[in-house]
mmCIF file of C-alpha atoms and ligand atoms in Angstrom:
data_model
loop_
_atom_site.group_PDB
_atom_site.id
_atom_site.type_symbol
_atom_site.label_atom_id
_atom_site.label_comp_id
_atom_site.label_asym_id
_atom_site.label_seq_id
_atom_site.Cartn_x
_atom_site.Cartn_y
_atom_site.Cartn_z
ATOM 1 C CA MET E 1 0.000 0.000 0.000
ATOM 2 C CA ALA E 2 1.314 3.443 -0.908
ATOM 3 C CA SER E 3 -0.213 6.464 0.788
ATOM 4 C CA THR E 4 -0.086 10.114 -0.261
ATOM 5 C CA ALA E 5 -0.977 13.118 1.849
ATOM 6 C CA PRO E 6 -3.330 15.518 0.095
ATOM 7 C CA GLY E 7 -2.214 19.026 -0.619
ATOM 8 C CA ALA E 8 1.302 17.979 -1.712
ATOM 9 C CA PRO E 9 2.430 20.258 -4.588
ATOM 10 C CA GLN E 10 1.104 18.815 -7.853
ATOM 11 C CA THR E 11 2.254 19.817 -11.299
ATOM 12 C CA HIS E 12 0.608 17.985 -14.209
ATOM 13 C CA ILE E 13 -1.472 15.061 -12.964
ATOM 14 C CA PRO E 14 -1.769 12.488 -15.753
ATOM 15 C CA LEU E 15 -5.164 10.861 -16.236
ATOM 16 C CA PRO E 16 -5.475 7.098 -15.880
ATOM 17 C CA GLY E 17 -4.965 5.495 -19.275
ATOM 18 C CA ASP E 18 -2.740 8.352 -20.548
ATOM 19 C CA GLY E 19 -0.701 7.014 -23.440
ATOM 20 C CA LEU E 20 -3.229 4.292 -24.347
ATOM 21 C CA HIS E 21 -4.945 4.395 -27.739
ATOM 22 C CA ALA E 22 -8.633 5.303 -27.646
ATOM 23 C CA ALA E 23 -9.500 2.150 -29.582
ATOM 24 C CA ARG E 24 -8.117 -0.122 -26.870
ATOM 25 C CA MET E 25 -8.362 1.590 -23.491
ATOM 26 C CA PRO E 26 -10.926 0.750 -20.755
ATOM 27 C CA GLY E 27 -14.196 2.543 -21.458
ATOM 28 C CA HIS E 28 -14.252 4.416 -18.129
ATOM 29 C CA TRP E 29 -10.805 5.908 -18.716
ATOM 30 C CA LEU E 30 -11.764 6.847 -22.272
ATOM 31 C CA LEU E 31 -14.775 8.731 -20.884
ATOM 32 C CA ALA E 32 -12.479 10.348 -18.290
ATOM 33 C CA ARG E 33 -10.119 11.457 -21.083
ATOM 34 C CA LEU E 34 -13.072 13.155 -22.771
ATOM 35 C CA GLY E 35 -13.753 14.997 -19.508
ATOM 36 C CA LYS E 36 -16.391 12.784 -17.887
ATOM 37 C CA ARG E 37 -16.014 12.554 -14.113
ATOM 38 C CA VAL E 38 -19.096 10.561 -13.069
ATOM 39 C CA LEU E 39 -18.222 7.006 -14.054
ATOM 40 C CA ARG E 40 -20.874 4.925 -12.285
ATOM 41 C CA PRO E 41 -24.060 3.493 -13.815
ATOM 42 C CA GLY E 42 -26.772 5.191 -11.753
ATOM 43 C CA GLY E 43 -25.230 8.668 -11.986
ATOM 44 C CA VAL E 44 -25.023 11.331 -9.312
ATOM 45 C CA GLU E 45 -28.671 10.889 -8.342
ATOM 46 C CA LEU E 46 -28.164 7.298 -7.178
ATOM 47 C CA THR E 47 -24.888 8.331 -5.509
ATOM 48 C CA ARG E 48 -26.725 11.047 -3.555
ATOM 49 C CA TRP E 49 -29.357 8.525 -2.459
ATOM 50 C CA MET E 50 -26.534 6.210 -1.334
ATOM 51 C CA LEU E 51 -24.771 8.929 0.693
ATOM 52 C CA ASP E 52 -28.065 10.184 2.190
ATOM 53 C CA THR E 53 -29.081 6.662 3.201
ATOM 54 C CA LEU E 54 -25.629 5.943 4.641
ATOM 55 C CA GLY E 55 -26.069 9.139 6.635
ATOM 56 C CA VAL E 56 -22.450 10.337 6.587
ATOM 57 C CA ASP E 57 -22.043 12.866 9.403
ATOM 58 C CA PRO E 58 -19.098 14.603 11.147
ATOM 59 C CA GLU E 59 -18.294 11.616 13.406
ATOM 60 C CA GLU E 60 -17.770 9.167 10.550
ATOM 61 C CA ARG E 61 -14.535 7.575 9.417
ATOM 62 C CA VAL E 62 -15.156 6.899 5.711
ATOM 63 C CA VAL E 63 -13.284 4.592 3.336
ATOM 64 C CA GLU E 64 -14.117 4.771 -0.378
ATOM 65 C CA LEU E 65 -12.991 1.738 -2.380
ATOM 66 C CA ALA E 66 -12.008 2.433 -6.022
ATOM 67 C CA ALA E 67 -12.561 6.172 -5.714
ATOM 68 C CA GLY E 68 -11.481 6.894 -9.316
ATOM 69 C CA LEU E 69 -11.168 10.600 -10.034
ATOM 70 C CA GLY E 70 -12.872 11.653 -6.803
ATOM 71 C CA ALA E 71 -16.343 12.757 -7.986
ATOM 72 C CA THR E 72 -18.063 11.058 -5.023
ATOM 73 C CA ALA E 73 -15.195 12.008 -2.700
ATOM 74 C CA ARG E 74 -16.090 15.663 -3.273
ATOM 75 C CA LEU E 75 -19.725 15.002 -2.307
ATOM 76 C CA THR E 76 -18.645 13.080 0.792
ATOM 77 C CA LEU E 77 -16.219 15.798 1.868
ATOM 78 C CA THR E 78 -19.015 18.404 1.835
ATOM 79 C CA ARG E 79 -20.519 16.318 4.675
ATOM 80 C CA HIS E 80 -17.344 16.916 6.756
ATOM 81 C CA PRO E 81 -16.670 13.396 8.056
ATOM 82 C CA ALA E 82 -13.915 13.098 10.674
ATOM 83 C CA ALA E 83 -11.757 11.099 8.246
ATOM 84 C CA TYR E 84 -11.942 10.134 4.579
ATOM 85 C CA THR E 85 -9.635 7.577 2.929
ATOM 86 C CA ALA E 86 -9.743 6.979 -0.826
ATOM 87 C CA VAL E 87 -8.423 3.668 -2.124
ATOM 88 C CA ASP E 88 -7.669 2.946 -5.774
ATOM 89 C CA ARG E 89 -5.233 0.639 -7.528
ATOM 90 C CA ASP E 90 -4.559 3.055 -10.391
ATOM 91 C CA PRO E 91 -1.547 5.319 -9.670
ATOM 92 C CA ALA E 92 -2.905 8.214 -11.765
ATOM 93 C CA ALA E 93 -6.266 8.022 -9.971
ATOM 94 C CA VAL E 94 -4.443 8.088 -6.613
ATOM 95 C CA ALA E 95 -2.471 11.149 -7.767
ATOM 96 C CA ALA E 96 -5.766 12.899 -8.612
ATOM 97 C CA LEU E 97 -7.276 11.806 -5.274
ATOM 98 C CA SER E 98 -4.218 13.087 -3.410
ATOM 99 C CA ALA E 99 -4.915 16.549 -4.815
ATOM 100 C CA LEU E 100 -8.470 16.671 -3.363
ATOM 101 C CA ALA E 101 -9.166 19.974 -1.679
ATOM 102 C CA THR E 102 -10.410 19.562 1.887
ATOM 103 C CA PRO E 103 -13.261 21.972 2.621
ATOM 104 C CA GLY E 104 -13.170 21.393 6.381
ATOM 105 C CA PRO E 105 -11.419 19.617 9.238
ATOM 106 C CA THR E 106 -11.617 16.156 7.622
ATOM 107 C CA VAL E 107 -8.401 14.130 7.663
ATOM 108 C CA VAL E 108 -8.050 13.078 4.012
ATOM 109 C CA ARG E 109 -5.805 10.339 2.673
ATOM 110 C CA ALA E 110 -5.373 8.580 -0.675
ATOM 111 C CA VAL E 111 -4.026 5.035 -0.699
ATOM 112 C CA ARG E 112 -2.840 3.023 -3.665
ATOM 113 C CA SER E 113 -3.841 -0.584 -3.134
ATOM 114 C CA ASP E 114 -6.153 -3.350 -4.207
ATOM 115 C CA ALA E 115 -9.600 -2.896 -2.703
ATOM 116 C CA ALA E 116 -9.419 -6.532 -1.603
ATOM 117 C CA ASP E 117 -6.298 -5.916 0.462
ATOM 118 C CA THR E 118 -6.127 -2.276 1.529
ATOM 119 C CA GLY E 119 -3.716 -2.622 4.445
ATOM 120 C CA LEU E 120 -6.031 -0.342 6.480
ATOM 121 C CA PRO E 121 -6.760 -1.308 10.116
ATOM 122 C CA ASP E 122 -9.488 -3.750 11.249
ATOM 123 C CA GLY E 123 -12.674 -1.965 12.321
ATOM 124 C CA GLY E 124 -11.179 1.461 11.608
ATOM 125 C CA ALA E 125 -14.087 2.708 9.472
ATOM 126 C CA THR E 126 -17.718 3.480 10.241
ATOM 127 C CA VAL E 127 -18.664 3.810 6.548
ATOM 128 C CA VAL E 128 -17.227 1.934 3.559
ATOM 129 C CA TYR E 129 -18.573 2.262 0.032
ATOM 130 C CA GLY E 130 -17.524 1.547 -3.533
ATOM 131 C CA GLU E 131 -19.077 2.367 -6.898
ATOM 132 C CA ALA E 132 -18.684 0.816 -10.349
ATOM 133 C CA MET E 133 -15.910 -1.495 -9.255
ATOM 134 C CA LEU E 134 -17.342 -4.822 -8.049
ATOM 135 C CA THR E 135 -19.006 -5.352 -11.442
ATOM 136 C CA MET E 136 -15.609 -5.511 -13.095
ATOM 137 C CA GLN E 137 -14.215 -8.132 -10.683
ATOM 138 C CA PRO E 138 -14.561 -11.874 -11.281
ATOM 139 C CA GLU E 139 -16.651 -13.718 -8.664
ATOM 140 C CA PRO E 140 -13.814 -14.634 -6.226
ATOM 141 C CA ALA E 141 -12.461 -11.067 -6.323
ATOM 142 C CA LYS E 142 -15.956 -9.628 -5.723
ATOM 143 C CA ARG E 143 -16.073 -11.756 -2.554
ATOM 144 C CA ARG E 144 -12.608 -10.667 -1.431
ATOM 145 C CA VAL E 145 -13.535 -6.976 -1.782
ATOM 146 C CA VAL E 146 -16.794 -7.385 0.185
ATOM 147 C CA ARG E 147 -14.901 -9.371 2.853
ATOM 148 C CA GLU E 148 -12.329 -6.583 3.054
ATOM 149 C CA ALA E 149 -15.133 -4.024 3.520
ATOM 150 C CA ARG E 150 -16.473 -6.170 6.380
ATOM 151 C CA ARG E 151 -13.005 -6.335 7.981
ATOM 152 C CA LEU E 152 -12.582 -2.563 7.768
ATOM 153 C CA LEU E 153 -15.925 -1.812 9.400
ATOM 154 C CA ASP E 154 -16.654 -1.268 13.027
ATOM 155 C CA ASP E 155 -18.911 -4.184 14.146
ATOM 156 C CA SER E 156 -21.546 -2.109 15.867
ATOM 157 C CA THR E 157 -21.757 1.184 13.939
ATOM 158 C CA GLY E 158 -20.484 0.172 10.477
ATOM 159 C CA ARG E 159 -22.407 0.641 7.224
ATOM 160 C CA TYR E 160 -21.447 -0.538 3.764
ATOM 161 C CA ALA E 161 -22.804 0.580 0.386
ATOM 162 C CA ILE E 162 -22.295 -0.439 -3.208
ATOM 163 C CA HIS E 163 -23.450 1.149 -6.487
ATOM 164 C CA GLU E 164 -23.115 -1.208 -9.437
ATOM 165 C CA LEU E 165 -24.565 -2.469 -12.681
ATOM 166 C CA CYS E 166 -27.322 -5.055 -12.376
ATOM 167 C CA LEU E 167 -29.072 -7.511 -14.651
ATOM 168 C CA LEU E 168 -32.860 -7.407 -14.694
ATOM 169 C CA PRO E 169 -35.050 -9.201 -13.811
ATOM 170 C CA ASP E 170 -33.843 -11.611 -11.157
ATOM 171 C CA ASP E 171 -34.809 -14.623 -13.266
ATOM 172 C CA LEU E 172 -33.180 -13.387 -16.486
ATOM 173 C CA ASP E 173 -32.498 -16.221 -18.945
ATOM 174 C CA PRO E 174 -28.835 -17.260 -18.274
ATOM 175 C CA ALA E 175 -28.072 -17.355 -22.014
ATOM 176 C CA LEU E 176 -29.210 -13.734 -22.360
ATOM 177 C CA ALA E 177 -27.212 -12.790 -19.246
ATOM 178 C CA ASP E 178 -24.107 -14.316 -20.869
ATOM 179 C CA ARG E 179 -24.827 -12.426 -24.086
ATOM 180 C CA ILE E 180 -25.155 -9.108 -22.277
ATOM 181 C CA THR E 181 -21.971 -9.763 -20.308
ATOM 182 C CA ALA E 182 -20.072 -10.567 -23.528
ATOM 183 C CA ASP E 183 -21.425 -7.473 -25.319
ATOM 184 C CA LEU E 184 -20.507 -5.262 -22.373
ATOM 185 C CA GLY E 185 -16.967 -6.648 -22.182
ATOM 186 C CA GLU E 186 -16.482 -6.084 -25.904
ATOM 187 C CA ALA E 187 -17.720 -2.490 -25.663
ATOM 188 C CA ILE E 188 -15.945 -1.324 -22.523
ATOM 189 C CA HIS E 189 -12.801 -3.484 -22.850
ATOM 190 C CA VAL E 190 -13.029 -4.512 -19.203
ATOM 191 C CA GLY E 191 -14.551 -7.770 -17.976
ATOM 192 C CA ALA E 192 -18.029 -6.740 -16.765
ATOM 193 C CA ARG E 193 -19.907 -9.262 -14.670
ATOM 194 C CA PRO E 194 -23.039 -7.614 -13.266
ATOM 195 C CA LEU E 195 -25.340 -9.628 -10.989
ATOM 196 C CA ALA E 196 -29.123 -9.523 -10.656
ATOM 197 C CA PRO E 197 -30.478 -7.678 -7.569
ATOM 198 C CA THR E 198 -30.887 -10.955 -5.667
ATOM 199 C CA GLY E 199 -27.350 -11.953 -6.642
ATOM 200 C CA TRP E 200 -25.907 -8.733 -5.187
ATOM 201 C CA CYS E 201 -27.960 -9.188 -1.987
ATOM 202 C CA GLU E 202 -26.804 -12.806 -1.654
ATOM 203 C CA LEU E 203 -23.161 -11.847 -2.201
ATOM 204 C CA LEU E 204 -23.330 -9.307 0.628
ATOM 205 C CA ALA E 205 -25.262 -11.701 2.894
ATOM 206 C CA GLU E 206 -22.748 -14.512 2.328
ATOM 207 C CA GLU E 207 -19.870 -12.193 3.249
ATOM 208 C CA GLY E 208 -21.329 -11.030 6.564
ATOM 209 C CA PHE E 209 -23.775 -8.228 5.770
ATOM 210 C CA THR E 210 -27.506 -7.656 6.178
ATOM 211 C CA VAL E 211 -28.961 -5.496 3.403
ATOM 212 C CA THR E 212 -31.138 -2.739 4.878
ATOM 213 C CA ALA E 213 -32.099 -0.730 1.778
ATOM 214 C CA HIS E 214 -31.730 -0.769 -1.964
ATOM 215 C CA ARG E 215 -32.665 1.331 -4.978
ATOM 216 C CA THR E 216 -32.400 0.783 -8.718
ATOM 217 C CA ALA E 217 -32.117 3.339 -11.533
ATOM 218 C CA PRO E 218 -31.935 3.104 -15.314
ATOM 219 C CA MET E 219 -28.491 2.491 -16.815
ATOM 220 C CA ALA E 220 -28.375 5.773 -18.745
ATOM 221 C CA LEU E 221 -24.697 6.741 -18.397
ATOM 222 C CA LEU E 222 -24.359 8.007 -21.974
ATOM 223 C CA GLU E 223 -27.875 9.376 -22.532
ATOM 224 C CA PRO E 224 -27.866 13.172 -23.072
ATOM 225 C CA ARG E 225 -30.222 13.911 -20.175
ATOM 226 C CA ARG E 226 -28.094 11.906 -17.707
ATOM 227 C CA LEU E 227 -24.859 13.360 -19.085
ATOM 228 C CA ILE E 228 -26.137 16.873 -18.370
ATOM 229 C CA ALA E 229 -27.530 15.891 -14.955
ATOM 230 C CA ASP E 230 -24.211 14.273 -13.955
ATOM 231 C CA GLU E 231 -21.696 16.685 -15.426
ATOM 232 C CA GLY E 232 -23.575 19.999 -15.938
ATOM 233 C CA LEU E 233 -24.567 21.548 -19.273
ATOM 234 C CA LEU E 234 -21.244 23.159 -20.280
ATOM 235 C CA PRO E 235 -19.042 20.183 -19.318
ATOM 236 C CA ALA E 236 -21.511 17.886 -21.149
ATOM 237 C CA LEU E 237 -21.140 20.043 -24.286
ATOM 238 C CA ARG E 238 -17.345 20.010 -23.920
ATOM 239 C CA ILE E 239 -17.326 16.194 -23.561
ATOM 240 C CA THR E 240 -19.488 15.879 -26.695
ATOM 241 C CA GLY E 241 -17.276 18.327 -28.622
ATOM 242 C CA ARG E 242 -14.099 16.416 -27.701
ATOM 243 C CA ALA E 243 -15.693 13.124 -28.778
ATOM 244 C CA LEU E 244 -16.770 14.640 -32.116
ATOM 245 C CA ARG E 245 -13.196 15.799 -32.791
ATOM 246 C CA ASP E 246 -11.653 12.362 -32.069
ATOM 247 C CA PRO E 247 -12.937 9.700 -34.522
ATOM 248 C CA ALA E 248 -11.461 6.720 -32.576
ATOM 249 C CA ALA E 249 -12.981 7.940 -29.297
ATOM 250 C CA LEU E 250 -16.298 8.684 -31.001
ATOM 251 C CA ARG E 251 -16.466 5.147 -32.422
ATOM 252 C CA ARG E 252 -15.863 3.705 -28.954
ATOM 253 C CA VAL E 253 -18.438 5.955 -27.267
ATOM 254 C CA LEU E 254 -21.081 5.154 -29.892
ATOM 255 C CA HIS E 255 -20.333 1.440 -29.542
ATOM 256 C CA MET E 256 -20.745 1.609 -25.738
ATOM 257 C CA ARG E 257 -23.943 3.628 -26.092
ATOM 258 C CA ARG E 258 -25.381 1.146 -28.647
ATOM 259 C CA VAL E 259 -24.716 -1.790 -26.300
ATOM 260 C CA PHE E 260 -26.232 0.023 -23.263
ATOM 261 C CA HIS E 261 -29.250 0.960 -25.393
ATOM 262 C CA ARG E 262 -29.691 -2.521 -26.935
ATOM 263 C CA HIS E 263 -29.814 -4.115 -23.488
ATOM 264 C CA ARG E 264 -31.602 -1.256 -21.707
ATOM 265 C CA THR E 265 -34.520 -3.401 -20.495
ATOM 266 C CA HIS E 266 -32.124 -5.894 -18.873
ATOM 267 C CA LEU E 267 -29.455 -3.521 -17.563
ATOM 268 C CA GLY E 268 -29.882 -1.245 -14.587
ATOM 269 C CA ALA E 269 -27.954 0.455 -11.833
ATOM 270 C CA ILE E 270 -28.377 -0.654 -8.243
ATOM 271 C CA SER E 271 -27.258 0.660 -4.891
ATOM 272 C CA LEU E 272 -27.431 -1.461 -1.747
ATOM 273 C CA ILE E 273 -26.939 -0.340 1.842
ATOM 274 C CA ALA E 274 -25.920 -2.979 4.387
ATOM 275 C CA VAL E 275 -24.814 -3.379 7.993
ATOM 276 C CA PRO E 276 -22.607 -6.091 9.506
ATOM 277 C CA THR E 277 -24.684 -9.126 10.431
ATOM 278 C CA PRO E 278 -24.314 -9.713 14.198
ATOM 279 C CA THR E 279 -22.328 -12.881 14.853
ATOM 280 C CA GLU E 280 -23.870 -15.481 17.160
ATOM 281 C CA HIS E 281 -21.862 -16.415 20.223
HETATM 282 C C1 SAM U 301 -15.494 2.668 -13.479
HETATM 283 S S1 SAM U 301 -14.274 3.405 -12.479
HETATM 284 C C2 SAM U 301 -15.299 4.038 -11.170
HETATM 285 C C3 SAM U 301 -14.635 5.122 -10.402
HETATM 286 C C4 SAM U 301 -15.505 5.775 -9.308
HETATM 287 N N1 SAM U 301 -15.853 4.801 -8.288
HETATM 288 C C5 SAM U 301 -16.765 6.360 -9.905
HETATM 289 O O1 SAM U 301 -17.833 5.764 -9.702
HETATM 290 O O2 SAM U 301 -16.706 7.410 -10.558
HETATM 291 C C6 SAM U 301 -13.546 1.990 -11.708
HETATM 292 C C7 SAM U 301 -12.458 2.331 -10.695
HETATM 293 O O3 SAM U 301 -12.185 1.162 -9.943
HETATM 294 C C8 SAM U 301 -10.783 1.056 -9.750
HETATM 295 N N2 SAM U 301 -10.562 -0.358 -9.439
HETATM 296 C C9 SAM U 301 -10.993 -1.425 -10.151
HETATM 297 N N3 SAM U 301 -10.676 -2.558 -9.516
HETATM 298 C C10 SAM U 301 -10.026 -2.204 -8.375
HETATM 299 C C11 SAM U 301 -9.445 -2.952 -7.314
HETATM 300 N N4 SAM U 301 -9.475 -4.282 -7.294
HETATM 301 N N5 SAM U 301 -8.864 -2.270 -6.307
HETATM 302 C C12 SAM U 301 -8.829 -0.907 -6.297
HETATM 303 N N6 SAM U 301 -9.357 -0.159 -7.296
HETATM 304 C C13 SAM U 301 -9.955 -0.807 -8.319
HETATM 305 C C14 SAM U 301 -10.211 1.578 -11.050
HETATM 306 O O4 SAM U 301 -8.852 1.943 -10.925
HETATM 307 C C15 SAM U 301 -11.148 2.767 -11.284
HETATM 308 O O5 SAM U 301 -10.691 3.908 -10.583
#
């Protein structure tokens, strides 16, 4: 684990995926290169629901797994938790997270490590959450990340939240689920393995959590209305302009959008809130 104190002098902070060709890079880093900062399927609205339901307040010690470029970190920091630690495995993301401005007394830290093995202390957090990251892990790694969240959380006050892609409905034909998974992987160039709502609940339950609330939203990441809602009108126009000026990036974005649109009835975003399941003595 490598840790960086925020506020250290930063010159040019490279974006994750710098130097990769638009035709081959992971879809989320391509969108980041175009200027997109909200990289999770349910957008800022589902993120706000997640943070409201978690109820982050000034006593909390928050750990964000796979914090990316810090879009949710900024929302969390406006709630002035006592401590906020961002974890990501991408060095450029950690450099961006290390430059987060702290609008209050929160102790902020950015740590480069795998979300399944953060090196952070047992029970040191009251809130752990992660967005758009479990979907891209194979099954055993999904479990390891959820287990790590459980280890990090205080037994009595801890809360955990996820915000991920989901397959709909719960009894989706497995052949269609495989087809969607393959189409997604081909479009975003990252293995994407979303679960159905029941699958996400079972995963959390099997790794020591009781789900207390959940909400779904349409998977509309690249729809104009969502783009404007997530990024703001001018940034959305700038993102569109950059894509139009870069034929390789435009092809990728249109491919991703076509796949999301084709499978729109069977793809959604889901956020789950959970607490540690009390252990029997
Ligand atoms: C799609 S982006 C989402 C970023 C951010 N959570 C958001 O919603 O805007 C996925 C992020 O997960 C990080 N990531 C993926 N697997 C990880 C792992 N096993 N450990 C730590 N970070 C991981 C990537 O580096 C990237 O920052």
